[in-house]
Amino acid sequence: MSLFRDDGIVLRTQKLGEADRIITLLTRGHGRVRAVARGVRRTKSKFGARLEPFSHVDVQFFARGSELVGRGLPLCTQSETIAPYGGGIVTDYARYTAGTAMLETAERFTDNEGEPAVQQYLLLVGGLRVLARGEHAPHLVLDAFLLRSLAVNGYAPSFNDCAKCGMPGPNRFFSVAAGGSVCVDCRVPGSVVPSAETLTLLGALLTGDWETADACEARHAREGSGLVSAYLHWHLERGLRSLRYVEKS
């Protein structure tokens, strides 16, 4: 038997028996981890209140063997709140739906349990912090998170230079299959022609230029969200269920 300690974000919970839950977390040191939290569904359980989706927690696990992720699920025996991001998210529909899509994305990009994914973890922590504080429009925070998640997993799209030949941009066409912006010579069937303002917005979200992103018009934000969703769908091979509920301004 071994004790492990890590900090992580609660991605989701599942009922187990009459009073227990299976908690799925994205942790700093062990990647995605599923663990059993006993008794957390009892009304008076303060332990359970700390293990709700969006919570940033310091957690202690009790596992069989020398590895946290092994043959059976470890037990989550203790948790301390680092940041209760849920408090600033669940009371607002736009923030809640955007945050739910962020949690689902983080889980989808960490398929292998027990495999560290530090960049994805840090992206999620930062994204939820910004979302909870209401610093930017929720749909922009979500699109920025999706683009950066794609980037850290090796799927960074191009919004300026041609993704195929490298011709300096701006380029008019955009192809999900080709990796983003493409020039007239490299365009492929199915390429679209988004507005220049939309491509500028998406580039700003990818690089963290919030001054440009916050000043965008709603129509360009909607068009950009459509491109981000299609690009994410292509690389995940199926869409996010939670994206259909996200409000677009």
Short mmCIF file of C-alpha atoms in Angstrom, two decimals:
data_model
loop_
_atom_site.label_atom_id
_atom_site.label_comp_id
_atom_site.label_asym_id
_atom_site.label_seq_id
_atom_site.Cartn_x
_atom_site.Cartn_y
_atom_site.Cartn_z
CA MET A 1 0.00 0.00 0.00
CA SER A 2 1.25 3.49 -0.89
CA LEU A 3 0.24 7.08 -0.20
CA PHE A 4 0.36 9.68 -2.97
CA ARG A 5 -0.28 13.42 -2.85
CA ASP A 6 -0.97 15.69 -5.79
CA ASP A 7 -3.00 18.72 -6.74
CA GLY A 8 -5.59 18.65 -9.47
CA ILE A 9 -8.83 19.87 -11.01
CA VAL A 10 -11.99 17.81 -10.56
CA LEU A 11 -13.25 16.99 -14.07
CA ARG A 12 -16.36 14.99 -13.21
CA THR A 13 -17.96 12.71 -10.65
CA GLN A 14 -19.99 9.48 -10.85
CA LYS A 15 -22.22 7.88 -8.23
CA LEU A 16 -20.97 4.67 -6.69
CA GLY A 17 -23.16 2.67 -4.31
CA GLU A 18 -25.28 4.56 -1.80
CA ALA A 19 -22.82 7.13 -0.48
CA ASP A 20 -19.62 7.00 -2.56
CA ARG A 21 -18.41 8.62 -5.76
CA ILE A 22 -15.80 7.99 -8.42
CA ILE A 23 -13.90 11.25 -8.87
CA THR A 24 -12.02 11.98 -12.10
CA LEU A 25 -9.25 14.56 -11.74
CA LEU A 26 -6.56 16.04 -13.94
CA THR A 27 -3.53 16.21 -11.67
CA ARG A 28 -0.22 18.00 -12.00
CA GLY A 29 2.05 15.01 -11.48
CA HIS A 30 0.00 11.97 -12.52
CA GLY A 31 -2.20 13.23 -15.35
CA ARG A 32 -5.77 11.99 -15.37
CA VAL A 33 -6.66 9.92 -12.31
CA ARG A 34 -9.88 8.22 -11.24
CA ALA A 35 -10.32 7.52 -7.54
CA VAL A 36 -13.03 6.41 -5.14
CA ALA A 37 -14.15 8.92 -2.52
CA ARG A 38 -16.10 7.16 0.21
CA GLY A 39 -19.06 8.72 1.99
CA VAL A 40 -18.96 11.97 0.03
CA ARG A 41 -22.64 11.87 -0.94
CA ARG A 42 -23.79 12.12 2.64
CA THR A 43 -25.47 15.46 3.33
CA LYS A 44 -23.03 16.47 6.07
CA SER A 45 -19.86 15.53 4.17
CA LYS A 46 -17.53 18.53 3.95
CA PHE A 47 -15.09 16.23 2.17
CA GLY A 48 -17.56 15.74 -0.67
CA ALA A 49 -18.21 19.47 -1.04
CA ARG A 50 -14.54 19.96 -1.92
CA LEU A 51 -14.66 17.33 -4.66
CA GLU A 52 -17.07 18.95 -7.09
CA PRO A 53 -16.31 19.74 -10.76
CA PHE A 54 -14.19 22.88 -11.32
CA SER A 55 -12.59 22.61 -7.86
CA HIS A 56 -8.81 22.98 -7.63
CA VAL A 57 -7.75 20.71 -4.78
CA ASP A 58 -4.79 19.20 -2.99
CA VAL A 59 -5.58 15.50 -2.76
CA GLN A 60 -4.17 12.48 -0.93
CA PHE A 61 -4.59 9.05 -2.50
CA PHE A 62 -4.21 5.58 -1.01
CA ALA A 63 -3.31 2.96 -3.62
CA ARG A 64 -2.33 -0.67 -3.75
CA GLY A 65 1.20 -1.27 -4.99
CA SER A 66 3.85 1.26 -5.87
CA GLU A 67 1.92 3.06 -8.64
CA LEU A 68 -1.03 5.41 -8.24
CA VAL A 69 -2.75 4.08 -11.37
CA GLY A 70 -2.76 0.28 -11.26
CA ARG A 71 -5.14 -2.65 -11.29
CA GLY A 72 -7.77 -1.06 -9.08
CA LEU A 73 -8.99 2.44 -8.36
CA PRO A 74 -7.12 4.23 -5.57
CA LEU A 75 -8.96 5.76 -2.65
CA CYS A 76 -9.18 9.52 -2.26
CA THR A 77 -8.65 9.82 1.48
CA GLN A 78 -8.16 13.56 2.01
CA SER A 79 -8.60 16.83 0.08
CA GLU A 80 -7.95 20.50 0.75
CA THR A 81 -9.30 23.30 -1.42
CA ILE A 82 -6.71 25.36 -3.31
CA ALA A 83 -9.24 27.42 -5.30
CA PRO A 84 -13.03 26.91 -5.48
CA TYR A 85 -13.43 28.00 -9.10
CA GLY A 86 -16.90 26.48 -9.22
CA GLY A 87 -18.28 29.31 -7.09
CA GLY A 88 -17.66 31.84 -9.84
CA ILE A 89 -18.74 29.50 -12.65
CA VAL A 90 -21.85 27.49 -11.77
CA THR A 91 -24.06 30.53 -11.03
CA ASP A 92 -23.69 31.90 -14.58
CA TYR A 93 -25.02 29.87 -17.52
CA ALA A 94 -22.50 31.15 -20.08
CA ARG A 95 -19.55 30.50 -17.76
CA TYR A 96 -20.91 27.12 -16.71
CA THR A 97 -21.38 25.79 -20.23
CA ALA A 98 -17.99 27.12 -21.34
CA GLY A 99 -16.34 25.62 -18.25
CA THR A 100 -18.02 22.25 -18.80
CA ALA A 101 -16.65 22.18 -22.35
CA MET A 102 -13.19 22.96 -20.98
CA LEU A 103 -13.37 20.07 -18.53
CA GLU A 104 -14.52 17.68 -21.26
CA THR A 105 -11.71 18.84 -23.56
CA ALA A 106 -9.09 18.30 -20.87
CA GLU A 107 -10.38 14.79 -20.26
CA ARG A 108 -10.41 13.96 -23.97
CA PHE A 109 -6.82 15.12 -24.43
CA THR A 110 -5.59 12.97 -21.52
CA ASP A 111 -6.67 9.51 -22.65
CA ASN A 112 -3.94 7.60 -20.81
CA GLU A 113 -4.56 7.54 -17.08
CA GLY A 114 -1.50 8.09 -14.93
CA GLU A 115 0.47 9.78 -17.73
CA PRO A 116 1.58 13.32 -16.78
CA ALA A 117 0.14 16.13 -18.93
CA VAL A 118 1.54 19.19 -17.19
CA GLN A 119 0.89 21.69 -19.98
CA GLN A 120 -2.73 20.60 -20.30
CA TYR A 121 -3.12 20.80 -16.52
CA LEU A 122 -1.67 24.33 -16.34
CA LEU A 123 -3.87 25.44 -19.25
CA LEU A 124 -6.95 24.17 -17.45
CA VAL A 125 -6.06 25.83 -14.15
CA GLY A 126 -5.40 29.15 -15.89
CA GLY A 127 -8.51 28.92 -18.03
CA LEU A 128 -10.82 28.20 -15.11
CA ARG A 129 -9.26 31.01 -13.09
CA VAL A 130 -9.93 33.54 -15.85
CA LEU A 131 -13.43 32.16 -16.42
CA ALA A 132 -14.36 32.30 -12.73
CA ARG A 133 -13.17 35.90 -12.42
CA GLY A 134 -15.18 37.02 -15.47
CA GLU A 135 -12.18 38.78 -16.99
CA HIS A 136 -13.26 38.07 -20.58
CA ALA A 137 -16.36 36.84 -22.41
CA PRO A 138 -16.86 33.12 -21.63
CA HIS A 139 -17.00 32.04 -25.27
CA LEU A 140 -13.67 33.77 -25.95
CA VAL A 141 -12.06 32.12 -22.93
CA LEU A 142 -13.32 28.76 -24.17
CA ASP A 143 -12.05 29.24 -27.73
CA ALA A 144 -8.65 30.38 -26.42
CA PHE A 145 -8.48 27.28 -24.22
CA LEU A 146 -9.47 24.96 -27.09
CA LEU A 147 -6.87 26.45 -29.44
CA ARG A 148 -4.09 26.25 -26.86
CA SER A 149 -5.08 22.70 -25.92
CA LEU A 150 -4.78 21.74 -29.58
CA ALA A 151 -1.40 23.47 -29.73
CA VAL A 152 0.13 21.75 -26.70
CA ASN A 153 -1.05 18.41 -28.08
CA GLY A 154 0.70 19.01 -31.41
CA TYR A 155 -2.20 20.32 -33.49
CA ALA A 156 -1.56 24.07 -33.55
CA PRO A 157 -3.49 25.67 -36.44
CA SER A 158 -2.05 28.42 -38.64
CA PHE A 159 -4.04 31.63 -38.99
CA ASN A 160 -1.58 33.57 -41.13
CA ASP A 161 1.10 31.73 -43.11
CA CYS A 162 0.08 28.86 -45.36
CA ALA A 163 -0.10 25.65 -43.33
CA LYS A 164 1.12 23.59 -46.30
CA CYS A 165 3.82 25.57 -48.11
CA GLY A 166 4.58 28.29 -45.57
CA MET A 167 3.76 31.22 -47.86
CA PRO A 168 3.65 34.34 -45.68
CA GLY A 169 0.14 35.52 -44.91
CA PRO A 170 -2.41 36.70 -44.60
CA ASN A 171 -3.95 33.94 -46.75
CA ARG A 172 -7.62 33.93 -47.72
CA PHE A 173 -8.53 30.27 -47.40
CA PHE A 174 -8.92 28.04 -44.34
CA SER A 175 -8.85 24.24 -44.35
CA VAL A 176 -9.40 22.14 -41.24
CA ALA A 177 -7.79 19.11 -42.88
CA ALA A 178 -4.74 21.08 -44.08
CA GLY A 179 -4.03 22.61 -40.67
CA GLY A 180 -5.45 26.12 -40.97
CA SER A 181 -4.85 28.98 -43.38
CA VAL A 182 -3.78 27.99 -46.89
CA CYS A 183 -2.77 29.98 -49.95
CA VAL A 184 -4.59 29.93 -53.25
CA ASP A 185 -2.21 27.31 -54.68
CA CYS A 186 -2.57 24.96 -51.68
CA ARG A 187 -6.30 25.23 -51.11
CA VAL A 188 -8.14 21.91 -51.09
CA PRO A 189 -11.79 20.98 -51.63
CA GLY A 190 -13.81 22.02 -48.60
CA SER A 191 -11.73 25.10 -47.87
CA VAL A 192 -13.68 28.08 -46.58
CA VAL A 193 -13.06 31.81 -46.83
CA PRO A 194 -13.48 33.38 -43.37
CA SER A 195 -13.20 37.10 -42.88
CA ALA A 196 -9.77 38.55 -42.23
CA GLU A 197 -11.05 39.85 -38.87
CA THR A 198 -12.02 36.32 -37.81
CA LEU A 199 -8.55 34.95 -38.56
CA THR A 200 -7.01 37.88 -36.68
CA LEU A 201 -9.24 37.11 -33.70
CA LEU A 202 -8.29 33.42 -33.67
CA GLY A 203 -4.61 34.27 -33.89
CA ALA A 204 -5.04 36.64 -30.95
CA LEU A 205 -6.78 33.96 -28.87
CA LEU A 206 -4.01 31.47 -29.61
CA THR A 207 -1.25 33.88 -28.60
CA GLY A 208 -3.03 35.56 -25.67
CA ASP A 209 -3.55 38.99 -27.26
CA TRP A 210 -6.65 39.82 -25.21
CA GLU A 211 -6.73 43.47 -26.21
CA THR A 212 -7.42 42.42 -29.80
CA ALA A 213 -9.74 39.58 -28.80
CA ASP A 214 -11.91 41.67 -26.48
CA ALA A 215 -12.42 44.28 -29.20
CA CYS A 216 -13.80 41.80 -31.76
CA GLU A 217 -17.29 42.05 -33.19
CA ALA A 218 -19.86 39.39 -32.28
CA ARG A 219 -20.18 38.14 -35.88
CA HIS A 220 -16.46 37.46 -36.09
CA ALA A 221 -16.51 35.69 -32.72
CA ARG A 222 -19.33 33.44 -33.93
CA GLU A 223 -17.52 32.61 -37.15
CA GLY A 224 -14.32 31.95 -35.23
CA SER A 225 -16.08 29.62 -32.79
CA GLY A 226 -17.39 27.61 -35.74
CA LEU A 227 -13.88 27.19 -37.14
CA VAL A 228 -12.47 26.23 -33.73
CA SER A 229 -15.23 23.65 -33.20
CA ALA A 230 -14.67 22.12 -36.64
CA TYR A 231 -10.90 22.01 -36.15
CA LEU A 232 -11.25 20.39 -32.72
CA HIS A 233 -13.78 17.87 -34.07
CA TRP A 234 -11.38 16.89 -36.85
CA HIS A 235 -8.52 16.13 -34.48
CA LEU A 236 -10.58 14.47 -31.75
CA GLU A 237 -12.49 12.51 -34.43
CA ARG A 238 -15.77 13.33 -32.70
CA GLY A 239 -17.17 16.51 -31.24
CA LEU A 240 -17.64 17.57 -27.64
CA ARG A 241 -21.12 16.91 -26.31
CA SER A 242 -20.97 20.01 -24.13
CA LEU A 243 -20.21 22.41 -27.00
CA ARG A 244 -23.81 22.35 -28.20
CA TYR A 245 -24.91 24.14 -25.02
CA VAL A 246 -22.32 26.94 -25.17
CA GLU A 247 -23.78 30.39 -25.72
CA LYS A 248 -22.37 32.36 -28.62
CA SER A 249 -22.58 36.15 -28.50
#
